Amino acid sequence: MPPVSYATDYHAPVLSHTVLKYLVTDMNGLYVDATAGGGGHIAAILSVLSPKGRVVAVDRDAEATRTVESRFTDELKRKQLTLFEEKFSNLETLIEEYCPINGLLLDLGVSSHQLDSASRGFSHRQSAPLDMRMGRNMSFTAADIVNGFSEEALSDILYSRGEEPRARKISRAIIAKRPVETTSALARIVRGAVPTRQESRAVARTFQALRISVNEELSELAQVLESSARMVAEGGRMVVISYHSLEDRMVKRMLRDGVLEGEPKRDLYGNRLVPWKPLTRRPVTPDAAEIAANRRSRSAKLRAGIRCSFPGSSENEVK
């Protein structure tokens, strides 16, 4: 089966068959896709569930939820699919009545539709207002950061959330050209502030940093990861697809240590109290065929874990 078999014009889901391999263990189970997007992974999950199986989908983007509503009209009517328009940081409250669930999927990052819609301001390839909001009901945009933050604050964002080594120089160049009103204008400024061979990466890192900041993506991810063990049943699965190292490190840490900061919890005997057993020693990445079909999948990294009953360190080694 081709790697983008669940794709639509809205979005091509990444690693969909790998998601099914690690996520779905009970055809009658309840699974949550907390990053619904265009519904590609929803379609994949529903395709292997029995009529008794159910999916709960969440997305903060109204365009995404409208797409899911039109794509899965029958499934919504018969309540095999339930849909929420909300941030996934609120997931534990949203699905309280459904818990514990059999599996949780997080496909992080930006959808193809968001990147291709010029008005959304996510991409530098099309000139558009500096927006980058994943939820259009938000008032804070990338323009507010670019034109309102101090050099120090802007530099910190580019360095900490874009991992851009020339953050200070880029920030200084941006401030000198204010007001910066469009994505294309911002991209030109960034290119002019770095060596030619670094232009593409610097622009990508700058746009990533701004998008992460506007949407508070790292704090959103932290909240859902920290609540994940309370939502997923013993023996259930969590699958996360990330697209940059900041996210991947957080996911790896949660699956390995059960916490995002500090030392893992331990019992009175010193045993690690980690609620997850990693199922992937290293992240799974798309193969050459999938990357050829969907070039945007090339940076994807999938990690998966199983919800443990007893988190002893010897039992949690990856086989």
Coordinates of C-alpha atoms in Angstrom, one line a residue:
M1 CA 0.0 0.0 0.0
P2 CA 1.5 3.4 -0.9
P3 CA 2.7 5.6 2.0
V4 CA 0.2 8.4 1.3
S5 CA -2.8 6.3 0.7
Y6 CA -4.8 8.3 3.2
A7 CA -3.8 11.6 1.8
T8 CA -6.1 14.3 0.5
D9 CA -5.5 17.7 -1.1
Y10 CA -5.6 19.1 2.4
H11 CA -2.8 17.1 3.9
A12 CA -0.8 13.9 3.5
P13 CA -0.4 12.0 6.8
V14 CA 3.1 11.0 7.6
L15 CA 4.2 7.4 8.5
S16 CA 0.5 6.3 8.5
H17 CA 1.2 2.6 8.3
T18 CA 3.9 2.8 11.0
V19 CA 1.3 4.7 13.2
L20 CA -1.1 1.7 12.8
K21 CA 1.6 -0.8 13.6
Y22 CA 2.5 0.9 17.0
L23 CA -0.8 2.5 18.0
V24 CA -3.7 0.1 17.3
T25 CA -3.8 -3.1 19.5
D26 CA -7.5 -3.5 19.9
M27 CA -9.9 -3.3 17.0
N28 CA -12.7 -2.5 19.4
G29 CA -10.7 0.1 21.2
L30 CA -10.9 3.9 21.7
Y31 CA -8.1 6.0 20.1
V32 CA -7.4 9.7 20.2
D33 CA -5.9 11.7 17.4
A34 CA -5.1 14.9 19.2
T35 CA -3.7 16.6 16.0
A36 CA -6.5 15.8 13.5
G37 CA -5.4 18.0 10.6
G38 CA -7.0 16.9 7.4
G39 CA -8.1 13.5 8.9
G40 CA -5.5 11.3 7.2
H41 CA -4.5 9.4 10.4
I42 CA -8.2 9.3 11.4
A43 CA -8.9 7.5 8.2
A44 CA -6.1 5.1 8.7
I45 CA -7.2 4.2 12.2
L46 CA -10.8 3.8 11.3
S47 CA -9.8 1.5 8.4
V48 CA -8.5 -1.1 10.9
L49 CA -11.1 -0.7 13.6
S50 CA -14.2 -2.8 14.0
P51 CA -17.6 -1.1 14.0
K52 CA -17.3 -1.1 17.8
G53 CA -14.0 0.8 17.7
R54 CA -14.0 4.6 18.1
V55 CA -11.9 7.6 17.4
V56 CA -11.8 11.0 19.2
A57 CA -10.2 13.7 17.2
V58 CA -9.0 17.1 18.3
D59 CA -7.6 20.2 16.5
R60 CA -7.5 23.8 17.3
D61 CA -7.7 24.9 13.7
A62 CA -11.3 25.6 12.5
E63 CA -10.3 24.9 8.9
A64 CA -9.1 21.4 10.0
T65 CA -12.2 20.6 12.0
R66 CA -14.4 21.7 9.1
T67 CA -12.4 19.4 6.8
V68 CA -12.8 16.5 9.1
E69 CA -16.6 17.1 9.5
S70 CA -17.0 17.0 5.7
R71 CA -14.8 14.0 5.2
F72 CA -16.3 11.8 8.0
T73 CA -20.0 12.7 7.9
D74 CA -21.2 9.1 8.4
E75 CA -18.7 8.3 11.1
L76 CA -19.7 11.4 13.1
K77 CA -23.4 10.6 12.7
R78 CA -23.0 7.1 14.0
K79 CA -20.7 8.3 16.8
Q80 CA -17.7 6.2 15.7
L81 CA -15.9 9.5 15.5
T82 CA -16.1 12.4 17.9
L83 CA -14.6 15.8 17.1
F84 CA -13.4 18.7 19.2
E85 CA -12.1 22.1 18.1
E86 CA -9.7 22.8 20.9
K87 CA -6.0 22.9 21.9
F88 CA -4.6 19.6 22.8
S89 CA -3.2 21.0 26.1
N90 CA -6.8 20.7 27.2
L91 CA -7.1 17.1 26.1
E92 CA -7.3 15.5 29.6
T93 CA -10.4 17.6 30.3
L94 CA -11.9 17.1 26.9
I95 CA -11.8 13.3 27.0
E96 CA -12.3 12.7 30.7
E97 CA -15.5 10.7 30.1
Y98 CA -13.7 8.4 27.6
C99 CA -10.6 7.6 29.8
P100 CA -8.7 5.4 30.0
I101 CA -8.1 5.2 26.2
N102 CA -6.3 2.5 24.2
G103 CA -4.1 4.9 22.3
L104 CA -3.0 8.5 21.8
L105 CA -1.5 9.9 18.6
L106 CA 0.2 13.3 18.3
D107 CA 1.4 14.3 14.8
L108 CA 3.1 17.6 15.6
G109 CA 4.0 20.5 13.3
V110 CA 2.2 22.2 10.5
S111 CA -0.2 20.7 8.0
S112 CA 0.3 21.0 4.2
H113 CA -2.8 23.1 4.1
Q114 CA -1.5 25.6 6.6
L115 CA 1.8 25.9 4.7
D116 CA 0.1 26.2 1.3
S117 CA -2.5 28.7 2.4
A118 CA -0.7 32.1 1.8
S119 CA -3.1 34.0 4.1
R120 CA -2.0 31.9 7.1
G121 CA 1.5 33.3 6.9
F122 CA 3.4 30.1 7.8
S123 CA 5.6 29.9 4.7
H124 CA 8.1 32.2 3.3
R125 CA 7.6 30.9 -0.2
Q126 CA 4.5 33.0 -0.6
S127 CA 4.2 36.7 0.4
A128 CA 1.5 37.1 3.1
P129 CA 1.0 39.0 6.3
L130 CA 3.0 37.6 9.2
D131 CA 0.4 35.6 10.9
M132 CA 1.3 31.9 11.8
R133 CA -1.7 31.3 14.1
M134 CA -2.8 27.7 14.2
G135 CA -6.1 28.9 15.7
R136 CA -7.5 31.9 14.0
N137 CA -9.3 33.0 17.1
M138 CA -6.0 33.9 18.7
S139 CA -5.1 37.5 18.8
F140 CA -1.3 37.3 19.0
T141 CA 0.6 36.9 15.7
A142 CA 4.1 36.6 14.4
A143 CA 3.9 40.3 13.4
D144 CA 3.5 41.2 17.1
I145 CA 6.8 39.4 17.8
V146 CA 8.8 40.7 14.8
N147 CA 7.7 44.3 15.3
G148 CA 7.2 44.6 19.0
F149 CA 9.8 42.5 20.8
S150 CA 13.2 43.9 21.9
E151 CA 16.4 42.8 20.3
E152 CA 17.2 40.6 23.3
A153 CA 13.8 39.0 23.5
L154 CA 13.6 38.4 19.7
S155 CA 17.1 36.9 19.7
D156 CA 16.2 34.6 22.6
I157 CA 13.3 33.3 20.6
L158 CA 15.3 32.6 17.5
Y159 CA 18.0 30.9 19.5
S160 CA 16.0 28.8 21.9
R161 CA 13.1 27.9 19.7
G162 CA 14.7 27.9 16.3
E163 CA 18.2 26.8 17.4
E164 CA 19.6 29.6 15.1
P165 CA 23.3 30.3 15.9
R166 CA 23.1 33.8 14.3
A167 CA 20.1 34.8 16.3
R168 CA 21.6 38.1 17.5
K169 CA 22.7 39.2 14.0
I170 CA 19.3 38.3 12.5
S171 CA 17.4 40.1 15.3
R172 CA 19.5 43.2 14.8
A173 CA 18.7 43.2 11.1
I174 CA 15.0 42.7 11.7
I175 CA 14.8 45.6 14.1
A176 CA 16.7 47.9 11.7
K177 CA 14.0 47.2 9.0
R178 CA 10.9 47.6 11.1
P179 CA 8.0 47.6 10.4
V180 CA 8.2 44.1 8.7
E181 CA 4.8 43.3 7.4
T182 CA 5.1 40.2 5.2
T183 CA 6.6 36.8 5.1
S184 CA 8.6 37.6 2.0
A185 CA 10.0 40.8 3.6
L186 CA 11.1 38.9 6.7
A187 CA 12.7 36.2 4.6
R188 CA 14.7 38.8 2.6
I189 CA 16.0 40.4 5.8
V190 CA 17.1 37.0 7.2
R191 CA 18.9 36.1 4.0
G192 CA 20.7 39.4 4.1
A193 CA 22.0 38.8 7.6
V194 CA 23.7 35.4 7.1
P195 CA 26.2 33.9 4.7
T196 CA 24.8 32.7 1.4
R197 CA 25.3 29.0 2.2
Q198 CA 23.3 29.4 5.4
E199 CA 20.3 31.4 3.9
S200 CA 17.8 28.6 3.6
R201 CA 18.4 27.1 7.0
A202 CA 18.4 30.5 8.7
V203 CA 15.0 31.4 7.1
A204 CA 13.6 28.0 8.1
R205 CA 14.8 28.3 11.7
T206 CA 13.5 31.8 12.0
F207 CA 10.0 30.9 10.8
Q208 CA 10.0 27.8 13.0
A209 CA 11.0 29.9 16.0
L210 CA 8.2 32.4 15.4
R211 CA 5.6 29.8 14.8
I212 CA 6.5 27.9 17.9
S213 CA 6.3 31.1 20.0
V214 CA 3.0 32.3 18.5
N215 CA 1.3 29.0 19.2
E216 CA 3.1 28.1 22.4
E217 CA 3.9 24.8 20.9
L218 CA 6.4 23.6 23.4
S219 CA 4.3 24.3 26.5
E220 CA 1.3 22.8 24.7
L221 CA 3.3 19.6 24.1
A222 CA 4.6 19.6 27.6
Q223 CA 1.1 19.7 29.0
V224 CA -0.2 16.8 26.9
L225 CA 2.9 14.6 27.6
E226 CA 2.6 15.2 31.3
S227 CA -1.0 14.1 31.3
S228 CA -0.6 11.2 28.9
A229 CA 0.0 8.5 31.5
R230 CA -3.3 9.5 33.2
M231 CA -5.3 9.2 30.0
V232 CA -3.9 5.9 28.4
A233 CA -4.9 2.6 29.9
E234 CA -2.3 0.0 31.0
G235 CA -1.0 -1.7 27.9
G236 CA -2.2 1.2 25.7
R237 CA 0.1 3.0 23.4
M238 CA 1.3 6.6 22.7
V239 CA 2.7 7.5 19.3
V240 CA 4.3 10.9 18.6
I241 CA 5.6 12.2 15.3
S242 CA 7.8 15.3 15.7
Y243 CA 9.6 17.4 13.1
H244 CA 12.4 19.2 15.0
S245 CA 14.8 18.3 17.8
L246 CA 13.1 20.4 20.5
E247 CA 10.0 18.3 20.3
D248 CA 11.8 15.0 19.8
R249 CA 13.9 15.5 22.9
M250 CA 10.8 16.1 25.0
V251 CA 9.1 13.0 23.7
K252 CA 12.2 10.9 24.2
R253 CA 12.6 12.1 27.7
M254 CA 8.9 11.4 28.6
L255 CA 9.0 7.9 27.3
R256 CA 12.4 7.1 28.9
D257 CA 12.0 8.9 32.3
G258 CA 8.3 9.7 32.7
V259 CA 9.2 13.4 33.4
L260 CA 10.3 16.3 31.3
E261 CA 12.5 17.9 34.0
G262 CA 14.5 16.6 36.9
E263 CA 15.1 13.0 37.9
P264 CA 12.6 10.2 37.3
K265 CA 10.4 9.4 40.2
R266 CA 11.5 6.4 42.4
D267 CA 9.8 4.2 45.0
L268 CA 11.1 3.5 48.5
Y269 CA 13.5 0.9 47.1
G270 CA 15.0 3.2 44.5
N271 CA 13.2 1.6 41.5
R272 CA 12.4 4.1 38.7
L273 CA 8.6 4.9 38.5
V274 CA 8.4 5.4 34.8
P275 CA 4.9 4.8 33.3
W276 CA 6.1 4.3 29.8
K277 CA 8.2 1.6 28.1
P278 CA 9.7 2.9 24.8
L279 CA 8.9 0.7 21.8
T280 CA 11.3 2.5 19.5
R281 CA 15.0 2.5 20.5
R282 CA 15.6 5.1 17.9
P283 CA 13.0 7.3 16.1
V284 CA 11.4 5.7 13.0
T285 CA 11.7 7.9 9.9
P286 CA 10.1 7.8 6.5
D287 CA 11.6 5.6 3.9
A288 CA 12.8 6.8 0.5
A289 CA 9.5 6.0 -1.2
E290 CA 7.5 8.1 1.3
I291 CA 9.9 11.0 1.1
A292 CA 9.7 10.9 -2.7
A293 CA 5.9 11.0 -2.6
N294 CA 5.8 13.6 0.2
R295 CA 9.0 15.7 0.6
R296 CA 7.6 17.4 3.7
S297 CA 7.8 14.1 5.5
R298 CA 11.6 14.0 5.4
S299 CA 12.2 15.6 8.9
A300 CA 9.6 13.4 10.6
K301 CA 10.6 11.2 13.6
L302 CA 8.2 8.8 15.2
R303 CA 8.5 7.5 18.7
A304 CA 6.2 5.1 20.5
G305 CA 5.6 3.8 24.0
I306 CA 3.5 1.3 25.9
R307 CA 1.8 2.3 29.1
C308 CA 3.3 0.1 31.9
S309 CA 1.7 -1.3 35.0
F310 CA 4.9 -1.7 37.0
P311 CA 7.7 0.7 36.0
G312 CA 10.7 -1.3 37.0
S313 CA 13.8 -0.4 35.1
S314 CA 14.7 -4.0 34.1
E315 CA 11.2 -4.5 32.7
N316 CA 11.3 -1.4 30.6
E317 CA 14.3 -2.2 28.4
V318 CA 13.6 -2.1 24.7
K319 CA 13.6 -5.6 23.2

